[in-house]
Amino acid sequence: MEKSEPTARFVLNHMLEEGGVRTNYLDGTRVYEFATGSDVLSESQGLLMRYAVVVEDQILFEQAHEYVQDNLLLDDTLISYRYSEEYRLFPMNAIVDDFRIIRALLEAAQVFEEESYKSRALEYAEKIYDVCVVDGNLRDFYDAKAKAVSGTLRMCYVDFKTLSALSAYDDRWVPILEKGLALVKSSYLGDTFPLFASSYSYETASYSTEDIDTVQALLVALHLAEMGECPTETIHFVKRQVESGTLWGAYSVGGAPASDVQSAAIYALAAMLGTELGDWELREAAIVKMRKFRIEEVEHPLYGAYANPETKEAFSFDNLCAMLTEEYEDV
C-alpha cells in the first residue's frame, strides 16, 4: 500500500464496513433506482478484490470475498449486483461485475496459492453460463425474480481476458469469447470518432445510438487492449483528450461532448489503458489528471479521498479505480 496509500487508508477506514464497500461516503437519500450511501455493489467488491491481490493482502481479499458470499448471493452462485439495507438484495446480476470477481479469484488462486479460489471462480462462471448465455451469446444480466434474461449485451461487459482464462478450464467459453470479440469490434464507430456503440440488441440485430458513456467506452478499449485488439485511432483519441484535459463523461455517437463532467475514474481507466499498452506517457499524464480529483489537504477529514471537498461526496468507483490504477503496473 504505497502509491495509493492515502486513498487506500481513507477507503479502508471510512468506506469499508464488514468487508463491504459503501457506494458513497455520505448516506444521502435512498431511492430504489440508484445505489448510494451504505449500499454495496458487486462492482465495488470485485475492484477491491483485485486491488487486494495486487498488493498481496490476503486478509483484505478474504474480507471482500466473504462479503460477496455472505451478502450478495441470490442463490449459491448467482451474484446480485447490489445490496441495500432498505431494499435488501436486488434480484439480478451484471456479468461485467461477475467477471471482475471471477478474474480476481483466478488471480488470487495464483498469487496466494489457494486452489479453492479457482474452484469458486469456476462455480460462479458455471452459473453465468447457465443463465446469461443464450444460443451461444452472452447477455447482460439475468433477472431472478422474473426468471428472464436480458435481450442486450453492453459492449463493456465482455471481459475478453477473463473469458480467455475461463476457456482454459472449459472450452464452452471459446465460442463465447470469439462471438463477443466479433460483436465488440463491430461496434467501433469509425476513425472520425473512434469509440464504440454502447450496446447490441439481439432482437433487432443492431447497435444502440444512445450517447456513449466514457467509462464504458474506456472499459471496452481496455478489454480490447488486453487482447492486442484496441484500434490505433482509439488510443490516439484517448491520448489527445487526456493531454488536453478534455476527456468528458459522455459523447454523442457523432463525437460531440454530451457532458461537461469529468471524474477520477475516467482518468484512472485511461491510465490503465496506458499501462496495458506500455504507453507510459499516457499512463503518467492520466494519473496527473486523475490526482486533481484527490483531496490533498492533510487537515481535511476526507484527506486522500477522491471526493468533492465541499459536499464530501466520495464514490466507491472513483476511489477503487484510482487505488487499483496506481498499484497495478502490469495489467
mmCIF file of C-alpha atoms in Angstrom:
data_model
loop_
_atom_site.group_PDB
_atom_site.id
_atom_site.type_symbol
_atom_site.label_atom_id
_atom_site.label_comp_id
_atom_site.label_asym_id
_atom_site.label_seq_id
_atom_site.Cartn_x
_atom_site.Cartn_y
_atom_site.Cartn_z
ATOM 1 C CA MET A 1 0.000 0.000 0.000
ATOM 2 C CA GLU A 2 2.448 2.637 -1.208
ATOM 3 C CA LYS A 3 1.419 4.767 -4.186
ATOM 4 C CA SER A 4 -2.282 4.673 -3.322
ATOM 5 C CA GLU A 5 -1.732 4.782 0.441
ATOM 6 C CA PRO A 6 -3.687 7.984 1.294
ATOM 7 C CA THR A 7 -6.662 6.823 -0.769
ATOM 8 C CA ALA A 8 -6.487 3.248 0.455
ATOM 9 C CA ARG A 9 -6.330 4.416 4.063
ATOM 10 C CA PHE A 10 -9.447 6.540 3.537
ATOM 11 C CA VAL A 11 -11.393 3.748 1.832
ATOM 12 C CA LEU A 12 -10.400 1.040 4.298
ATOM 13 C CA ASN A 13 -11.020 3.233 7.346
ATOM 14 C CA HIS A 14 -14.147 5.109 6.244
ATOM 15 C CA MET A 15 -15.884 3.213 3.433
ATOM 16 C CA LEU A 16 -15.301 -0.444 4.293
ATOM 17 C CA GLU A 17 -17.947 -1.908 6.609
ATOM 18 C CA GLU A 18 -17.661 -5.604 7.487
ATOM 19 C CA GLY A 19 -15.910 -6.260 4.181
ATOM 20 C CA GLY A 20 -18.415 -4.366 2.036
ATOM 21 C CA VAL A 21 -17.533 -1.070 0.354
ATOM 22 C CA ARG A 22 -20.039 1.751 0.717
ATOM 23 C CA THR A 23 -21.148 3.201 -2.615
ATOM 24 C CA ASN A 24 -20.857 6.730 -1.244
ATOM 25 C CA TYR A 25 -19.160 8.081 1.868
ATOM 26 C CA LEU A 26 -22.328 10.096 2.525
ATOM 27 C CA ASP A 27 -25.604 8.386 3.332
ATOM 28 C CA GLY A 28 -27.793 10.551 1.110
ATOM 29 C CA THR A 29 -31.435 9.884 0.262
ATOM 30 C CA ARG A 30 -32.209 6.263 -0.532
ATOM 31 C CA VAL A 31 -34.011 5.518 -3.773
ATOM 32 C CA TYR A 32 -34.664 2.153 -5.337
ATOM 33 C CA GLU A 33 -33.221 3.067 -8.725
ATOM 34 C CA PHE A 34 -29.752 4.245 -7.670
ATOM 35 C CA ALA A 35 -27.195 2.905 -5.229
ATOM 36 C CA THR A 36 -25.930 5.328 -2.611
ATOM 37 C CA GLY A 37 -24.600 5.538 0.912
ATOM 38 C CA SER A 38 -24.139 2.166 2.572
ATOM 39 C CA ASP A 39 -25.453 0.222 -0.442
ATOM 40 C CA VAL A 40 -22.805 -2.248 -1.630
ATOM 41 C CA LEU A 41 -22.227 -3.074 -5.294
ATOM 42 C CA SER A 42 -20.698 -6.247 -6.674
ATOM 43 C CA GLU A 43 -18.720 -3.830 -8.864
ATOM 44 C CA SER A 44 -17.014 -2.410 -5.765
ATOM 45 C CA GLN A 45 -16.326 -5.826 -4.277
ATOM 46 C CA GLY A 46 -14.653 -7.027 -7.472
ATOM 47 C CA LEU A 47 -12.461 -3.935 -7.667
ATOM 48 C CA LEU A 48 -11.460 -4.283 -4.007
ATOM 49 C CA MET A 49 -10.694 -7.977 -4.503
ATOM 50 C CA ARG A 50 -8.479 -7.194 -7.494
ATOM 51 C CA TYR A 51 -6.724 -4.447 -5.523
ATOM 52 C CA ALA A 52 -6.121 -6.846 -2.636
ATOM 53 C CA VAL A 53 -4.496 -9.330 -4.997
ATOM 54 C CA VAL A 54 -2.220 -6.668 -6.484
ATOM 55 C CA VAL A 55 -0.977 -5.510 -3.075
ATOM 56 C CA GLU A 56 -0.901 -9.162 -1.921
ATOM 57 C CA ASP A 57 -3.183 -8.607 1.055
ATOM 58 C CA GLN A 58 -4.921 -11.951 1.502
ATOM 59 C CA ILE A 59 -6.785 -10.855 4.622
ATOM 60 C CA LEU A 60 -8.391 -7.955 2.751
ATOM 61 C CA PHE A 61 -9.141 -10.250 -0.181
ATOM 62 C CA GLU A 62 -10.872 -12.731 2.113
ATOM 63 C CA GLN A 63 -12.928 -9.974 3.751
ATOM 64 C CA ALA A 64 -14.125 -8.654 0.400
ATOM 65 C CA HIS A 65 -14.956 -12.085 -0.992
ATOM 66 C CA GLU A 66 -16.648 -13.241 2.204
ATOM 67 C CA TYR A 67 -18.936 -10.211 1.931
ATOM 68 C CA VAL A 68 -19.910 -11.397 -1.554
ATOM 69 C CA GLN A 69 -20.638 -14.899 -0.275
ATOM 70 C CA ASP A 70 -22.488 -13.767 2.844
ATOM 71 C CA ASN A 71 -24.483 -10.842 1.444
ATOM 72 C CA LEU A 72 -24.595 -10.744 -2.355
ATOM 73 C CA LEU A 73 -25.663 -14.219 -3.437
ATOM 74 C CA LEU A 74 -29.165 -14.714 -4.815
ATOM 75 C CA ASP A 75 -28.564 -18.432 -4.625
ATOM 76 C CA ASP A 76 -25.352 -20.351 -4.053
ATOM 77 C CA THR A 77 -23.598 -18.910 -7.119
ATOM 78 C CA LEU A 78 -25.615 -16.074 -8.730
ATOM 79 C CA ILE A 79 -24.213 -12.741 -7.584
ATOM 80 C CA SER A 80 -26.616 -9.843 -7.095
ATOM 81 C CA TYR A 81 -25.257 -6.586 -8.423
ATOM 82 C CA ARG A 82 -26.361 -4.662 -5.290
ATOM 83 C CA TYR A 83 -27.229 -4.983 -1.628
ATOM 84 C CA SER A 84 -29.173 -2.319 0.244
ATOM 85 C CA GLU A 85 -30.139 -2.301 3.908
ATOM 86 C CA GLU A 86 -33.552 -0.919 2.970
ATOM 87 C CA TYR A 87 -34.291 -2.852 -0.237
ATOM 88 C CA ARG A 88 -32.120 -5.901 0.523
ATOM 89 C CA LEU A 89 -30.791 -7.930 -2.414
ATOM 90 C CA PHE A 90 -31.623 -6.796 -5.915
ATOM 91 C CA PRO A 91 -32.785 -9.786 -7.973
ATOM 92 C CA MET A 92 -30.339 -9.542 -10.853
ATOM 93 C CA ASN A 93 -26.658 -9.810 -11.638
ATOM 94 C CA ALA A 94 -24.405 -7.869 -14.012
ATOM 95 C CA ILE A 95 -21.928 -10.002 -15.934
ATOM 96 C CA VAL A 96 -19.223 -7.327 -16.105
ATOM 97 C CA ASP A 97 -19.096 -7.299 -12.302
ATOM 98 C CA ASP A 98 -19.318 -11.088 -12.111
ATOM 99 C CA PHE A 99 -16.362 -11.406 -14.487
ATOM 100 C CA ARG A 100 -14.355 -8.942 -12.382
ATOM 101 C CA ILE A 101 -14.926 -11.072 -9.269
ATOM 102 C CA ILE A 102 -14.078 -14.221 -11.220
ATOM 103 C CA ARG A 103 -10.861 -12.670 -12.517
ATOM 104 C CA ALA A 104 -9.896 -11.593 -9.010
ATOM 105 C CA LEU A 105 -10.430 -15.136 -7.715
ATOM 106 C CA LEU A 106 -8.380 -16.675 -10.529
ATOM 107 C CA GLU A 107 -5.586 -14.159 -9.909
ATOM 108 C CA ALA A 108 -5.765 -14.803 -6.174
ATOM 109 C CA ALA A 109 -5.515 -18.554 -6.715
ATOM 110 C CA GLN A 110 -2.101 -17.978 -8.271
ATOM 111 C CA VAL A 111 -0.801 -15.200 -6.030
ATOM 112 C CA PHE A 112 -1.913 -16.779 -2.757
ATOM 113 C CA GLU A 113 -1.537 -20.386 -3.972
ATOM 114 C CA GLU A 114 -5.051 -21.235 -2.872
ATOM 115 C CA GLU A 115 -6.875 -23.727 -5.095
ATOM 116 C CA SER A 116 -10.268 -23.063 -3.507
ATOM 117 C CA TYR A 117 -10.358 -19.598 -5.067
ATOM 118 C CA LYS A 118 -10.178 -21.112 -8.544
ATOM 119 C CA SER A 119 -12.898 -23.600 -7.695
ATOM 120 C CA ARG A 120 -15.194 -20.812 -6.540
ATOM 121 C CA ALA A 121 -14.460 -18.754 -9.657
ATOM 122 C CA LEU A 122 -15.469 -21.669 -11.847
ATOM 123 C CA GLU A 123 -18.688 -22.134 -9.868
ATOM 124 C CA TYR A 124 -19.623 -18.502 -10.452
ATOM 125 C CA ALA A 125 -18.746 -18.891 -14.142
ATOM 126 C CA GLU A 126 -20.891 -22.001 -14.456
ATOM 127 C CA LYS A 127 -23.888 -20.042 -13.173
ATOM 128 C CA ILE A 128 -23.272 -17.228 -15.674
ATOM 129 C CA TYR A 129 -23.132 -19.782 -18.458
ATOM 130 C CA ASP A 130 -26.377 -21.373 -17.310
ATOM 131 C CA VAL A 131 -28.421 -18.170 -17.066
ATOM 132 C CA CYS A 132 -26.689 -15.497 -19.190
ATOM 133 C CA VAL A 133 -25.676 -17.446 -22.289
ATOM 134 C CA VAL A 134 -28.483 -17.899 -24.822
ATOM 135 C CA ASP A 135 -27.854 -19.596 -28.162
ATOM 136 C CA GLY A 136 -24.134 -19.195 -27.600
ATOM 137 C CA ASN A 137 -24.363 -15.452 -26.928
ATOM 138 C CA LEU A 138 -23.708 -13.510 -23.737
ATOM 139 C CA ARG A 139 -26.498 -11.402 -22.264
ATOM 140 C CA ASP A 140 -26.147 -8.511 -19.790
ATOM 141 C CA PHE A 141 -27.967 -9.980 -16.819
ATOM 142 C CA TYR A 142 -30.448 -12.498 -15.513
ATOM 143 C CA ASP A 143 -33.500 -11.300 -13.577
ATOM 144 C CA ALA A 144 -34.055 -13.932 -10.911
ATOM 145 C CA LYS A 145 -37.451 -12.527 -9.929
ATOM 146 C CA ALA A 146 -38.839 -12.502 -13.476
ATOM 147 C CA LYS A 147 -36.807 -15.582 -14.420
ATOM 148 C CA ALA A 148 -35.822 -13.799 -17.630
ATOM 149 C CA VAL A 149 -32.566 -12.887 -19.331
ATOM 150 C CA SER A 150 -31.866 -9.518 -20.939
ATOM 151 C CA GLY A 151 -32.114 -9.120 -24.679
ATOM 152 C CA THR A 152 -28.994 -6.996 -24.954
ATOM 153 C CA LEU A 153 -25.261 -7.042 -24.453
ATOM 154 C CA ARG A 154 -23.381 -3.946 -23.371
ATOM 155 C CA MET A 155 -20.025 -3.820 -25.106
ATOM 156 C CA CYS A 156 -18.126 -3.036 -21.913
ATOM 157 C CA TYR A 157 -19.483 -6.204 -20.282
ATOM 158 C CA VAL A 158 -17.417 -8.502 -22.493
ATOM 159 C CA ASP A 159 -14.237 -9.114 -20.491
ATOM 160 C CA PHE A 160 -12.091 -10.987 -23.005
ATOM 161 C CA LYS A 161 -9.184 -11.689 -20.667
ATOM 162 C CA THR A 162 -11.457 -13.359 -18.140
ATOM 163 C CA LEU A 163 -13.275 -15.266 -20.873
ATOM 164 C CA SER A 164 -9.901 -16.413 -22.195
ATOM 165 C CA ALA A 165 -8.886 -17.591 -18.729
ATOM 166 C CA LEU A 166 -12.166 -19.477 -18.339
ATOM 167 C CA SER A 167 -11.672 -21.080 -21.762
ATOM 168 C CA ALA A 168 -8.579 -22.810 -20.398
ATOM 169 C CA TYR A 169 -10.809 -24.690 -17.944
ATOM 170 C CA ASP A 170 -13.975 -25.089 -20.006
ATOM 171 C CA ASP A 171 -13.873 -24.989 -23.799
ATOM 172 C CA ARG A 172 -17.555 -23.967 -23.949
ATOM 173 C CA TRP A 173 -16.292 -20.431 -23.332
ATOM 174 C CA VAL A 174 -14.187 -20.418 -26.518
ATOM 175 C CA PRO A 175 -17.051 -19.617 -28.933
ATOM 176 C CA ILE A 176 -18.478 -17.152 -26.384
ATOM 177 C CA LEU A 177 -15.164 -15.317 -26.427
ATOM 178 C CA GLU A 178 -14.993 -15.371 -30.233
ATOM 179 C CA LYS A 179 -18.563 -14.147 -30.721
ATOM 180 C CA GLY A 180 -18.152 -11.478 -28.072
ATOM 181 C CA LEU A 181 -14.941 -10.208 -29.638
ATOM 182 C CA ALA A 182 -16.580 -10.033 -33.066
ATOM 183 C CA LEU A 183 -19.581 -8.108 -31.692
ATOM 184 C CA VAL A 184 -17.428 -5.613 -29.836
ATOM 185 C CA LYS A 185 -15.062 -4.999 -32.753
ATOM 186 C CA SER A 186 -18.090 -4.376 -34.980
ATOM 187 C CA SER A 187 -19.365 -1.757 -32.516
ATOM 188 C CA TYR A 188 -16.483 0.552 -33.491
ATOM 189 C CA LEU A 189 -17.961 3.874 -34.590
ATOM 190 C CA GLY A 190 -15.226 4.712 -37.096
ATOM 191 C CA ASP A 191 -11.940 6.574 -37.294
ATOM 192 C CA THR A 192 -13.593 10.017 -37.103
ATOM 193 C CA PHE A 193 -14.970 9.239 -33.646
ATOM 194 C CA PRO A 194 -13.105 6.076 -32.644
ATOM 195 C CA LEU A 195 -15.122 4.861 -29.662
ATOM 196 C CA PHE A 196 -17.748 2.123 -29.515
ATOM 197 C CA ALA A 197 -21.529 1.837 -29.533
ATOM 198 C CA SER A 198 -22.906 1.215 -26.063
ATOM 199 C CA SER A 199 -24.849 -1.993 -26.583
ATOM 200 C CA TYR A 200 -26.179 -4.568 -29.016
ATOM 201 C CA SER A 201 -29.784 -5.762 -29.276
ATOM 202 C CA TYR A 202 -30.226 -9.409 -30.202
ATOM 203 C CA GLU A 203 -33.872 -8.751 -31.041
ATOM 204 C CA THR A 204 -33.153 -6.087 -33.658
ATOM 205 C CA ALA A 205 -29.620 -7.232 -34.521
ATOM 206 C CA SER A 206 -28.458 -3.638 -34.182
ATOM 207 C CA TYR A 207 -26.276 -1.412 -32.045
ATOM 208 C CA SER A 208 -27.703 1.375 -29.897
ATOM 209 C CA THR A 209 -27.434 5.005 -30.920
ATOM 210 C CA GLU A 210 -27.564 6.343 -27.361
ATOM 211 C CA ASP A 211 -24.841 8.630 -26.017
ATOM 212 C CA ILE A 212 -21.537 6.972 -25.245
ATOM 213 C CA ASP A 213 -20.660 6.719 -21.565
ATOM 214 C CA THR A 214 -16.910 7.332 -21.476
ATOM 215 C CA VAL A 215 -16.264 4.975 -18.556
ATOM 216 C CA GLN A 216 -17.903 2.194 -20.538
ATOM 217 C CA ALA A 217 -16.025 3.112 -23.728
ATOM 218 C CA LEU A 218 -12.705 3.055 -21.879
ATOM 219 C CA LEU A 219 -13.546 -0.353 -20.436
ATOM 220 C CA VAL A 220 -14.136 -1.583 -23.988
ATOM 221 C CA ALA A 221 -10.802 -0.132 -25.097
ATOM 222 C CA LEU A 222 -9.033 -1.717 -22.127
ATOM 223 C CA HIS A 223 -10.622 -5.115 -22.719
ATOM 224 C CA LEU A 224 -9.609 -4.945 -26.384
ATOM 225 C CA ALA A 225 -6.087 -3.815 -25.497
ATOM 226 C CA GLU A 226 -5.702 -6.876 -23.284
ATOM 227 C CA MET A 227 -6.207 -8.930 -26.444
ATOM 228 C CA GLY A 228 -3.982 -6.717 -28.591
ATOM 229 C CA GLU A 229 -7.073 -5.543 -30.498
ATOM 230 C CA CYS A 230 -7.582 -1.906 -29.470
ATOM 231 C CA PRO A 231 -7.794 0.317 -32.586
ATOM 232 C CA THR A 232 -4.900 2.726 -33.040
ATOM 233 C CA GLU A 233 -7.277 5.634 -33.565
ATOM 234 C CA THR A 234 -8.955 4.904 -30.227
ATOM 235 C CA ILE A 235 -5.606 5.101 -28.461
ATOM 236 C CA HIS A 236 -4.759 8.364 -30.221
ATOM 237 C CA PHE A 237 -8.156 9.829 -29.292
ATOM 238 C CA VAL A 238 -7.760 8.941 -25.620
ATOM 239 C CA LYS A 239 -4.232 10.380 -25.543
ATOM 240 C CA ARG A 240 -5.333 13.646 -27.125
ATOM 241 C CA GLN A 241 -8.215 14.081 -24.710
ATOM 242 C CA VAL A 242 -6.063 13.214 -21.694
ATOM 243 C CA GLU A 243 -3.309 15.608 -22.711
ATOM 244 C CA SER A 244 -5.793 18.439 -23.216
ATOM 245 C CA GLY A 245 -7.755 17.562 -20.070
ATOM 246 C CA THR A 246 -10.963 17.171 -22.065
ATOM 247 C CA LEU A 247 -11.914 13.534 -21.565
ATOM 248 C CA TRP A 248 -15.593 14.203 -20.909
ATOM 249 C CA GLY A 249 -18.044 11.873 -19.222
ATOM 250 C CA ALA A 250 -20.201 11.261 -22.301
ATOM 251 C CA TYR A 251 -20.285 11.812 -26.053
ATOM 252 C CA SER A 252 -22.922 11.587 -28.760
ATOM 253 C CA VAL A 253 -22.386 8.841 -31.331
ATOM 254 C CA GLY A 254 -21.240 11.616 -33.650
ATOM 255 C CA GLY A 255 -18.445 12.577 -31.270
ATOM 256 C CA ALA A 256 -19.822 15.764 -29.712
ATOM 257 C CA PRO A 257 -19.369 16.071 -25.923
ATOM 258 C CA ALA A 258 -22.662 15.224 -24.236
ATOM 259 C CA SER A 259 -21.473 16.134 -20.754
ATOM 260 C CA ASP A 260 -19.114 18.627 -19.151
ATOM 261 C CA VAL A 261 -18.478 16.241 -16.251
ATOM 262 C CA GLN A 262 -15.139 14.552 -15.653
ATOM 263 C CA SER A 263 -14.121 12.073 -12.972
ATOM 264 C CA ALA A 264 -11.192 10.355 -11.354
ATOM 265 C CA ALA A 265 -12.453 7.008 -12.667
ATOM 266 C CA ILE A 266 -12.318 8.199 -16.281
ATOM 267 C CA TYR A 267 -8.669 9.165 -15.984
ATOM 268 C CA ALA A 268 -7.902 6.057 -13.935
ATOM 269 C CA LEU A 269 -9.185 3.873 -16.759
ATOM 270 C CA ALA A 270 -7.181 5.898 -19.291
ATOM 271 C CA ALA A 271 -4.100 5.243 -17.136
ATOM 272 C CA MET A 272 -4.905 1.512 -17.054
ATOM 273 C CA LEU A 273 -5.115 1.590 -20.848
ATOM 274 C CA GLY A 274 -1.687 3.220 -20.972
ATOM 275 C CA THR A 275 -0.313 0.558 -18.654
ATOM 276 C CA GLU A 276 -1.696 -2.265 -20.773
ATOM 277 C CA LEU A 277 -0.251 -0.709 -23.941
ATOM 278 C CA GLY A 278 3.113 0.013 -22.329
ATOM 279 C CA ASP A 279 2.453 3.675 -23.136
ATOM 280 C CA TRP A 280 3.952 5.282 -20.059
ATOM 281 C CA GLU A 281 3.356 8.817 -21.319
ATOM 282 C CA LEU A 282 -0.376 8.112 -21.439
ATOM 283 C CA ARG A 283 -0.293 6.418 -18.046
ATOM 284 C CA GLU A 284 1.549 9.250 -16.321
ATOM 285 C CA ALA A 285 -0.477 12.010 -17.997
ATOM 286 C CA ALA A 286 -3.732 10.295 -17.000
ATOM 287 C CA ILE A 287 -2.584 9.809 -13.405
ATOM 288 C CA VAL A 288 -1.669 13.503 -13.153
ATOM 289 C CA LYS A 289 -5.188 14.402 -14.302
ATOM 290 C CA MET A 290 -6.718 11.770 -12.022
ATOM 291 C CA ARG A 291 -4.972 13.109 -8.929
ATOM 292 C CA LYS A 292 -6.513 16.542 -9.428
ATOM 293 C CA PHE A 293 -9.673 14.969 -8.032
ATOM 294 C CA ARG A 294 -7.941 13.808 -4.837
ATOM 295 C CA ILE A 295 -8.164 15.801 -1.612
ATOM 296 C CA GLU A 296 -4.578 16.607 -0.680
ATOM 297 C CA GLU A 297 -5.108 18.807 2.389
ATOM 298 C CA VAL A 298 -3.958 16.704 5.336
ATOM 299 C CA GLU A 299 -6.306 18.579 7.692
ATOM 300 C CA HIS A 300 -9.376 17.740 5.615
ATOM 301 C CA PRO A 301 -11.486 14.908 7.119
ATOM 302 C CA LEU A 302 -11.509 13.209 3.699
ATOM 303 C CA TYR A 303 -7.764 13.525 3.129
ATOM 304 C CA GLY A 304 -6.646 11.101 0.413
ATOM 305 C CA ALA A 305 -10.135 10.541 -0.954
ATOM 306 C CA TYR A 306 -11.255 11.170 -4.495
ATOM 307 C CA ALA A 307 -14.136 13.321 -3.394
ATOM 308 C CA ASN A 308 -15.870 16.666 -3.541
ATOM 309 C CA PRO A 309 -14.213 18.612 -0.713
ATOM 310 C CA GLU A 310 -17.293 20.805 -0.173
ATOM 311 C CA THR A 311 -20.110 18.259 -0.294
ATOM 312 C CA LYS A 312 -17.932 15.363 0.961
ATOM 313 C CA GLU A 313 -19.374 13.032 -1.646
ATOM 314 C CA ALA A 314 -16.879 10.236 -2.311
ATOM 315 C CA PHE A 315 -17.908 7.397 -4.600
ATOM 316 C CA SER A 316 -16.515 3.883 -4.390
ATOM 317 C CA PHE A 317 -15.901 3.519 -8.139
ATOM 318 C CA ASP A 318 -13.657 6.594 -8.352
ATOM 319 C CA ASN A 319 -11.634 5.643 -5.292
ATOM 320 C CA LEU A 320 -11.274 1.947 -6.068
ATOM 321 C CA CYS A 321 -10.318 2.555 -9.706
ATOM 322 C CA ALA A 322 -7.687 5.056 -8.561
ATOM 323 C CA MET A 323 -6.320 2.623 -5.981
ATOM 324 C CA LEU A 324 -6.092 -0.194 -8.495
ATOM 325 C CA THR A 325 -4.590 2.039 -11.174
ATOM 326 C CA GLU A 326 -1.779 3.364 -9.009
ATOM 327 C CA GLU A 327 -0.715 -0.050 -7.737
ATOM 328 C CA TYR A 328 -1.256 -2.080 -10.885
ATOM 329 C CA GLU A 329 1.625 -1.599 -13.293
ATOM 330 C CA ASP A 330 1.224 -4.918 -15.078
ATOM 331 C CA VAL A 331 -2.437 -5.175 -16.035
#
